[in-house]
Tab-separated table of C-alpha atoms and ligand atoms in Angstrom:
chain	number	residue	atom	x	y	z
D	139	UNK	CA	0.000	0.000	0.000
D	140	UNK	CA	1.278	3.869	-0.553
D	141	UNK	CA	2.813	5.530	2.306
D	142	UNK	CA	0.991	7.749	4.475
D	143	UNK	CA	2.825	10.572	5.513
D	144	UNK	CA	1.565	14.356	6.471
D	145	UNK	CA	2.583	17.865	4.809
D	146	UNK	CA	4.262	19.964	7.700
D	147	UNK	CA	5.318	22.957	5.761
D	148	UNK	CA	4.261	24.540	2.160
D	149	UNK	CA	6.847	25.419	0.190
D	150	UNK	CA	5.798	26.652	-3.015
D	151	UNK	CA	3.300	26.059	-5.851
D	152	UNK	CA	4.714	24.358	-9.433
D	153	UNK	CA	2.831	26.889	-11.847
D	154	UNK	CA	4.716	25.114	-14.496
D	155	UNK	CA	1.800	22.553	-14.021
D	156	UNK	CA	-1.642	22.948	-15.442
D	157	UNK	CA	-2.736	21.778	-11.964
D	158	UNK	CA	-0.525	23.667	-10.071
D	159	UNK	CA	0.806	21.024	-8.029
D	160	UNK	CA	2.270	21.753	-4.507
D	161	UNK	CA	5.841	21.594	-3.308
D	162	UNK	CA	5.842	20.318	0.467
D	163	UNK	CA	8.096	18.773	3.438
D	164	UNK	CA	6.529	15.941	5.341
D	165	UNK	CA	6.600	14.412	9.107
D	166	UNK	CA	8.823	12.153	7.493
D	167	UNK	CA	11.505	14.743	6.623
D	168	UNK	CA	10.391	13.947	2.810
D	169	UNK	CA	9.579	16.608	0.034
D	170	UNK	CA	6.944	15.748	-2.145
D	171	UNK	CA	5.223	17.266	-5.400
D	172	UNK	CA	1.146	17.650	-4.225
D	173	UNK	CA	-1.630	16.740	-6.649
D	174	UNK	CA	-4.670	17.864	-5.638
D	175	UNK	CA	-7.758	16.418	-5.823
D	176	UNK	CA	-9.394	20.104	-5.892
D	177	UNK	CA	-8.076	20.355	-9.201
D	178	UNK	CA	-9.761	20.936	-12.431
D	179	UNK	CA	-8.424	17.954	-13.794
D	180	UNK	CA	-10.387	15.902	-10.775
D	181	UNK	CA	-9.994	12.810	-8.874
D	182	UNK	CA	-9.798	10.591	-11.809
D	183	UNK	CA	-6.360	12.639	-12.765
D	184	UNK	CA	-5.166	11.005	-9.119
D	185	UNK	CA	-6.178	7.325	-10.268
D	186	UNK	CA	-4.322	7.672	-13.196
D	187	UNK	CA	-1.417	8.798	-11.184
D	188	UNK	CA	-1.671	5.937	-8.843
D	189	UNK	CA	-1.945	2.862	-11.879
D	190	UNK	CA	0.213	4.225	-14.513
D	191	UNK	CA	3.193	5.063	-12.018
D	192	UNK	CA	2.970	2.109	-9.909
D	193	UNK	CA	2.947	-0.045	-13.666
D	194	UNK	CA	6.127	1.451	-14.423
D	195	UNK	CA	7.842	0.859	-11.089
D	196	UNK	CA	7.259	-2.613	-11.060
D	197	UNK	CA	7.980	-3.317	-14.931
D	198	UNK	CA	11.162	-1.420	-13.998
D	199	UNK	CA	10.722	2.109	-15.180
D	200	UNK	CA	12.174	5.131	-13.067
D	201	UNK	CA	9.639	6.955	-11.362
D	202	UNK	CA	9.156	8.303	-8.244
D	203	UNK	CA	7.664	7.057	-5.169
D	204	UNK	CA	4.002	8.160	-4.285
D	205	UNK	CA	2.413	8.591	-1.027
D	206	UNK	CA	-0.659	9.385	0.061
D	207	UNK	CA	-0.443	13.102	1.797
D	208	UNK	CA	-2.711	14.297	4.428
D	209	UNK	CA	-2.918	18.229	3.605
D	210	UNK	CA	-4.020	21.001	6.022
D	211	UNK	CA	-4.793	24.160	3.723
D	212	UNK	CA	-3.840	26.154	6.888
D	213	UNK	CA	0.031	25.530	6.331
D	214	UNK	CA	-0.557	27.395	3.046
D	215	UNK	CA	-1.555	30.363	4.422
D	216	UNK	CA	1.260	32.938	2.968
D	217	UNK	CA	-0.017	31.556	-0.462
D	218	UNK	CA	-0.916	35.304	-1.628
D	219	UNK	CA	-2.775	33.896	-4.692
D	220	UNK	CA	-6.015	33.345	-4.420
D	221	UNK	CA	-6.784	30.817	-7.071
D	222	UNK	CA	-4.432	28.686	-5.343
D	223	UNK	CA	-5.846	29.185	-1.687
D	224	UNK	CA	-9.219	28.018	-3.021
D	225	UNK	CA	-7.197	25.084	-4.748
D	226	UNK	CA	-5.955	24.120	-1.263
D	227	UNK	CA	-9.242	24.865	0.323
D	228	UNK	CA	-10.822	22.235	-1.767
D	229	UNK	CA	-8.212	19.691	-0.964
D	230	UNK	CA	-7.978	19.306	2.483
D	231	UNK	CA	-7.590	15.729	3.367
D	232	UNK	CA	-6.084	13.425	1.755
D	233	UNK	CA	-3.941	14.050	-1.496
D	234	UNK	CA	-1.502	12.304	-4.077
D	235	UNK	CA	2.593	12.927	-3.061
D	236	UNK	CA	4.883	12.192	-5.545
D	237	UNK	CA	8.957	11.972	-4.394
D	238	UNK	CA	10.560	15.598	-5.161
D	239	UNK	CA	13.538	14.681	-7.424
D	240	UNK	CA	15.807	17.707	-6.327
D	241	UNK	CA	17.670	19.278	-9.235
D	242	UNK	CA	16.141	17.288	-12.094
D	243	UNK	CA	15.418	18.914	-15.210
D	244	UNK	CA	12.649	18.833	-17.456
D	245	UNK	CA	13.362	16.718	-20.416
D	246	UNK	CA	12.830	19.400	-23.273
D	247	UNK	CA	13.532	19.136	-27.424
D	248	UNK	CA	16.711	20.835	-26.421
D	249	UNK	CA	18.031	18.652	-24.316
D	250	UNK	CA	16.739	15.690	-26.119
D	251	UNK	CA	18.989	17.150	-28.869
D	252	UNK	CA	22.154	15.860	-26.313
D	253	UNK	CA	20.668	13.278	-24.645
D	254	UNK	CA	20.442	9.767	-26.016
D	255	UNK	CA	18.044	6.909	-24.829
D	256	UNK	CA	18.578	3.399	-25.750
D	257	UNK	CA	15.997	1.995	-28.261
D	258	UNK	CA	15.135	-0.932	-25.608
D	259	UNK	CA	14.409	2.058	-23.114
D	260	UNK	CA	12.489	3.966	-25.240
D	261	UNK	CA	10.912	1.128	-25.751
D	262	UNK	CA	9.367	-0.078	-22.629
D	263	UNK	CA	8.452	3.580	-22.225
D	264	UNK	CA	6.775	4.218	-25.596
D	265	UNK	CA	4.868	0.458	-24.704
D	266	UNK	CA	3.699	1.862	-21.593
D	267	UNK	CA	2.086	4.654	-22.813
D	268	UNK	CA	0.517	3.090	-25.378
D	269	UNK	CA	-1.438	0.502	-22.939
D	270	UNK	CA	-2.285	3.023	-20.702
D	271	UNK	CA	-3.543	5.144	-23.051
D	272	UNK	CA	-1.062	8.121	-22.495
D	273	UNK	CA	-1.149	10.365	-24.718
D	274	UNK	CA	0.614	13.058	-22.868
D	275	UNK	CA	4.021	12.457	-23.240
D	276	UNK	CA	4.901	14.616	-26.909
D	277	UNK	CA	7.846	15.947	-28.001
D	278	UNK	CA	6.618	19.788	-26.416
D	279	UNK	CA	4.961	18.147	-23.016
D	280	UNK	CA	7.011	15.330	-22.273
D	281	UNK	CA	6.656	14.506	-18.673
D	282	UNK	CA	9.930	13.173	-18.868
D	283	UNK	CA	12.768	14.374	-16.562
D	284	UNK	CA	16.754	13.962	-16.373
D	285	UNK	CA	17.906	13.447	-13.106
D	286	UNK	CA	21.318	12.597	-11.788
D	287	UNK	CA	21.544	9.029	-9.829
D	288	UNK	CA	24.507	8.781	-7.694
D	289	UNK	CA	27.422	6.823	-8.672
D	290	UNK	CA	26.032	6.997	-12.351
D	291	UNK	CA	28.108	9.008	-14.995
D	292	UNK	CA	25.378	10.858	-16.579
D	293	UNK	CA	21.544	11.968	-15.634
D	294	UNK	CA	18.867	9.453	-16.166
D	295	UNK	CA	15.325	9.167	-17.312
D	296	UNK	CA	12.604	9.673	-14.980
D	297	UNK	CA	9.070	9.381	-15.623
D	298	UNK	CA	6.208	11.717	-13.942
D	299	UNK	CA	2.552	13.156	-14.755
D	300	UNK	CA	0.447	9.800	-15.890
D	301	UNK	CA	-2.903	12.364	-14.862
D	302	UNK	CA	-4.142	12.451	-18.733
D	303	UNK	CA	-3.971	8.642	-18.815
D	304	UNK	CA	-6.091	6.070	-19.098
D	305	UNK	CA	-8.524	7.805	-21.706
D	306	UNK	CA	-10.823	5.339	-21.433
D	307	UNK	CA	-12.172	6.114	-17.775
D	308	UNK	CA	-13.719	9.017	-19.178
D	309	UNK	CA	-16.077	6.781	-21.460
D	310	UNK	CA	-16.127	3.218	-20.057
D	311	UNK	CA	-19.028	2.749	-22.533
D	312	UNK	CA	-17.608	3.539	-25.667
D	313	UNK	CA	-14.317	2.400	-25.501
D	314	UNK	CA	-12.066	-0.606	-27.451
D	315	UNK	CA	-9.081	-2.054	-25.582
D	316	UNK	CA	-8.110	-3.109	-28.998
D	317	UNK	CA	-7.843	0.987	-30.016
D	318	UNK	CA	-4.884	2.300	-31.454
D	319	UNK	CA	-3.847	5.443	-31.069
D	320	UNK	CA	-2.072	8.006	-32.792
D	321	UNK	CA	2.063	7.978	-30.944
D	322	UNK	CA	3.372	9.646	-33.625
D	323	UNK	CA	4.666	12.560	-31.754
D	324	UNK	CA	5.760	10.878	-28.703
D	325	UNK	CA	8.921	12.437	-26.852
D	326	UNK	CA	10.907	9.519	-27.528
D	327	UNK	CA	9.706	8.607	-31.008
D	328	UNK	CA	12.959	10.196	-32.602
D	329	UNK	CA	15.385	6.968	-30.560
D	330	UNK	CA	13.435	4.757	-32.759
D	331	UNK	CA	11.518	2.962	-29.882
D	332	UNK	CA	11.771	-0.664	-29.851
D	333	UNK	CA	8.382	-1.581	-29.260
D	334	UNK	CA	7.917	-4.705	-30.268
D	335	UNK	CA	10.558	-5.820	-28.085
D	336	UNK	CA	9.323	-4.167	-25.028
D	337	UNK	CA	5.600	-5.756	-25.572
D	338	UNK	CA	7.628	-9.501	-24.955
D	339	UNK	CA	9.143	-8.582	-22.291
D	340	UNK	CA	6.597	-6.269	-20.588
D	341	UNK	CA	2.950	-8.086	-21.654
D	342	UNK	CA	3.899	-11.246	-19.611
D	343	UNK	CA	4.177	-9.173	-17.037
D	344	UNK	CA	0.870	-7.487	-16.432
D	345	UNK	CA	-0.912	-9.910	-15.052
D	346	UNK	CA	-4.515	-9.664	-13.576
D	347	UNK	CA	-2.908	-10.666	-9.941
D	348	UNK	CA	-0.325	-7.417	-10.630
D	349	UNK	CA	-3.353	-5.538	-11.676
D	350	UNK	CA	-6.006	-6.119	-8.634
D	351	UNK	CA	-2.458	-5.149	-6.653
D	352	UNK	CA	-2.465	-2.312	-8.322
D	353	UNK	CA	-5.698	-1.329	-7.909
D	354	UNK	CA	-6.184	-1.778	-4.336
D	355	UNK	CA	-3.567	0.696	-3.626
D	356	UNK	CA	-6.166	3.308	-4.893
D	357	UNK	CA	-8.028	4.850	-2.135
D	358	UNK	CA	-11.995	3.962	-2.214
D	359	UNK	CA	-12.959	7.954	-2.201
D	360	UNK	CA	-11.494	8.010	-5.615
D	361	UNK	CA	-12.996	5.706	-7.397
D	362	UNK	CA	-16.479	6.399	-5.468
D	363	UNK	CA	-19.474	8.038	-7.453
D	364	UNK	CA	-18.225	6.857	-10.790
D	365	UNK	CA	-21.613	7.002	-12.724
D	366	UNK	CA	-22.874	3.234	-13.845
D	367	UNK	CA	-21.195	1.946	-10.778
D	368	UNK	CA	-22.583	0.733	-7.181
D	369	UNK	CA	-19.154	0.323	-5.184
D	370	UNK	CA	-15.264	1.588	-5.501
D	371	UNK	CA	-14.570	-2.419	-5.980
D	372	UNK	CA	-16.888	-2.630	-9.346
D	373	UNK	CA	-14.854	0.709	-10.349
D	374	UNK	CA	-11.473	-1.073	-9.419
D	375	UNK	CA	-12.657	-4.319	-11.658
D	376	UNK	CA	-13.583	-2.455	-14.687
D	377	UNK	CA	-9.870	-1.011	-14.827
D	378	UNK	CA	-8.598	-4.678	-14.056
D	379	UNK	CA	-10.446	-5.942	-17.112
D	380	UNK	CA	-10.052	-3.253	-19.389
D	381	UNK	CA	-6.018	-3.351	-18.969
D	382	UNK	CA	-6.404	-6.793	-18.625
D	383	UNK	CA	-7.811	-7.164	-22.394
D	384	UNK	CA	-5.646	-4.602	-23.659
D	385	UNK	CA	-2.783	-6.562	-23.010
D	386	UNK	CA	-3.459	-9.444	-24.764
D	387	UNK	CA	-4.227	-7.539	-27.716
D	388	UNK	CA	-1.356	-5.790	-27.909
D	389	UNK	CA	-0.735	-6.584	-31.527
D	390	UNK	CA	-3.734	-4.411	-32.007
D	391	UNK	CA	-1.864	-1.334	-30.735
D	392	UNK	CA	1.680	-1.295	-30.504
D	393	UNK	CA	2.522	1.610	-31.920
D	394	UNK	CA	5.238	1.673	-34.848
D	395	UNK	CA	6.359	4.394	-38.026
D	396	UNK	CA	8.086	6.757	-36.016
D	397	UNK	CA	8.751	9.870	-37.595
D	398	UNK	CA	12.989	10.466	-37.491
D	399	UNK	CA	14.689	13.673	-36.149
D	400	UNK	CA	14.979	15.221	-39.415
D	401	UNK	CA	11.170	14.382	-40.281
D	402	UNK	CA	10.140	16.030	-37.115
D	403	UNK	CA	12.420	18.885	-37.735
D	404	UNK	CA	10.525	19.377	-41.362
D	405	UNK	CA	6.927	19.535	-40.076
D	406	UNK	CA	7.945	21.573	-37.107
D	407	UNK	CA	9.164	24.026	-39.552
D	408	UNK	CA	6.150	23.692	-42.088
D	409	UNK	CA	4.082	24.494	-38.864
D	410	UNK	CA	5.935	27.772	-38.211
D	411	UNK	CA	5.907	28.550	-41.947
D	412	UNK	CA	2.126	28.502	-41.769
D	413	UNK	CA	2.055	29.823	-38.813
D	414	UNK	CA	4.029	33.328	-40.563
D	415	UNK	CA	1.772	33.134	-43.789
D	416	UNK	CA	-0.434	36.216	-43.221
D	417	UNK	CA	1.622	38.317	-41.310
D	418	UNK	CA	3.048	41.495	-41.729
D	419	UNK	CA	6.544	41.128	-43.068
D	420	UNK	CA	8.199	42.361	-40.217
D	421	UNK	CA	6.501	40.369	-37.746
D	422	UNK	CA	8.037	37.272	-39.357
D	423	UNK	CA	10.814	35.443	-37.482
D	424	UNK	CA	14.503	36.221	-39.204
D	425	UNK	CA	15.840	32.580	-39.646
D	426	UNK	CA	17.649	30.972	-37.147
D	427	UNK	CA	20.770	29.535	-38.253
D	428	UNK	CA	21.995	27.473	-35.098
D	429	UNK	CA	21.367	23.938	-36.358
D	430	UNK	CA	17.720	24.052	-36.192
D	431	UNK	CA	14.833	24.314	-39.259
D	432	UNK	CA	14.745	27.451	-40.931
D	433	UNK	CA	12.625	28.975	-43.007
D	434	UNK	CA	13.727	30.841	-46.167
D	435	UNK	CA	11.999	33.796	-47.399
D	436	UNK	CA	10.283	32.049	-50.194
D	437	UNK	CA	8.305	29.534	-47.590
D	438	UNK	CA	10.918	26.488	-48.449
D	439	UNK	CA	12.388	24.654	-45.472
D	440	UNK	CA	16.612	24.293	-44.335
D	441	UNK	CA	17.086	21.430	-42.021
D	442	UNK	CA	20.186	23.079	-40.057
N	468	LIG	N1	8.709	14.616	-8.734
N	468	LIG	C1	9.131	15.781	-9.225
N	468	LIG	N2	10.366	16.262	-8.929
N	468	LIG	C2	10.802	17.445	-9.415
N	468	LIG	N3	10.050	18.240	-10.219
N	468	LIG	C3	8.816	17.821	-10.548
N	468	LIG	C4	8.289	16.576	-10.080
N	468	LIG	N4	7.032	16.420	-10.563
N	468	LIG	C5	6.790	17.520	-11.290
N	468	LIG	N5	7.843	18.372	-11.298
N	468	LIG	C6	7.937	19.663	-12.005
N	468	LIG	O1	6.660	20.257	-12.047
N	468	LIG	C7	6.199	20.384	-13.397
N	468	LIG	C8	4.708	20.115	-13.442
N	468	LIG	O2	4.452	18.815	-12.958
N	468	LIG	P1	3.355	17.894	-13.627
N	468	LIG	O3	3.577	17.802	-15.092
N	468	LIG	O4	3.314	16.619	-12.867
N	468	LIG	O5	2.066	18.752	-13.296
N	468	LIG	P2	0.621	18.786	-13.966
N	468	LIG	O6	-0.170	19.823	-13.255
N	468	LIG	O7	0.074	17.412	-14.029
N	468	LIG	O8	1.030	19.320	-15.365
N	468	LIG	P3	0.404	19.357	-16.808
N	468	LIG	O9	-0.901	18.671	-16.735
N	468	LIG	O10	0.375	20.810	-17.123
N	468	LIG	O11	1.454	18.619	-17.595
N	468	LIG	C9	7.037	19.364	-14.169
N	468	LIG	O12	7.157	19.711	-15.533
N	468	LIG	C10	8.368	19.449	-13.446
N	468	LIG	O13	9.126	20.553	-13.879
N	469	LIG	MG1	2.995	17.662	-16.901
């Protein structure tokens, strides 16, 4: 089950987040990123926290640990803004901690520029997403950060943010676990992800025991109320079997024809280029010449 542990001091809100997470210390001497289940994005945003991350620890991905944070708004009082005060003031209780990786760095285009990923790597993590239905991990948003690990040369790749996932919870009627979806733009596309590899290793793996474990580490007041359900345990089951028959038809979904670096480069650079058409000449971008796309004056496209 997740670690309970209670927020003793606020120390500052992650705007960078479209839920404006929390950065707090704990009774346990811990720091932890706070999602909130005030937010916009609502409970189900915590659930998908909860089964996406704990899939990837145990198939061996980097990511975080979670806890479950008891939240006072009071310790928030300096918060001056006041969006965020009634953000905390429809939280108190019991909230979604995620371990605060000090010093890590959002994995961005420009540092994926440096950084390279193994193909097996991208892999599993591409694989992942794809069963879970993630579809918030692109190029510009990848939820993806570097990291230093002690006694390891160079910074490694953590995963965070699963909230968007599991697409499906949003319309349990309507939805295929055979679906593909479209993974064309995911962050790690460009290491030419080695899917198919990851699905033998990985589907074995998921099995319904591994998902029920999963699933009971979600607290009942999350999955309560779901429309079309009586009780938190039918909820819990409908996620078992869903990921349960998703698995096994993986060949349905993996997702494959990556775009390359230089593919991605072109249709970013299209984009801009339609993005100037229309505007007054000198509110068009002068080129830039520092190894990435530019745009000529006549509309035609230099991969730096
Ligand atoms: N565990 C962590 N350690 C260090 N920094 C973190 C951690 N989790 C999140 N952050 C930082 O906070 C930012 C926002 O976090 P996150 O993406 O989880 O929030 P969100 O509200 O779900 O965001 P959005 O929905 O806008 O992507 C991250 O991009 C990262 O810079
Ligand atoms: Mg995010």
């Amino acid at each position: 089950m997740l670690r309970e542990v209670t927020a003793t001091r606020y120390v500052e809100p992650l705007r960078s987040g479209g839920s404006v997470p929390g950065v707090v210390e704990a009774d346990d001497l811990g720091t932890y990123v706070v999602k909130f289940t005030g937010s916009a994005q609502g409970r189900k945003a915590l659930v998908a926290e909860v089964i996406v991350g704990e899939l990837a620890r145990t198939l061996g991905l980097r990511f975080p640990e979670l806890v479950l944070v008891h939240f006072d708004p009071a310790i928030a009082e300096q918060e001056p803004h006041q969006e965020v005060r009634d953000l905390h003031a429809a939280s108190a209780g019991v909230n979604l901690g995620m371990d605060h990786l000090p010093g890590a760095r959002d994995f961005t285009p420009e540092i994926a520029r440096v950084f390279t990923v193994d193909p097996l790597e991208a892999g599993r993590i591409v694989w992942l997403d794809a069963l879970t239905v993630n579809v918030d991990r692109t190029v510009h948003s990848s939820n993806l950060m570097v990291w230093p690990t002690l006694g390891v040369a160079r910074p490694r790749l953590w995963l965070i943010d699963h909230g968007a996932a599991l697409v499906f919870h949003h319309r349990w009627d309507v939805t295929d676990p055979r679906r593909a979806y479209d993974f064309r733009h995911h962050a790690l596309g460009h290491y030419g992800p080695d899917v198919r590899a990851a699905d033998a290793e990985l589907a074995p793996r998921v099995t319904e025991e591994l998902l029920r474990r999963i699933l009971a580490e979600v607290p009942d007041a999350w999955l309560a109320d779901e429309p079309g359900f009586a009780t938190a345990e039918e909820v819990r089951e409908a996620y078992v079997t869903y990921l349960q028959a998703r698995v096994e038809a993986s060949g349905d979904w993996l997702p494959t024809g990556f775009p390359t670096r230089e593919e991605l480069a072109a249709e970013e650079a299209l984009r801009a280029a339609k993005n100037q058409q229309g505007r007054p000449a000198w509110l068009k971008q002068v080129p830039d010449l520092h190894g990435k796309p530019a745009v000529r004056q006549d509309g035609t496209v230099h991969l730096g």
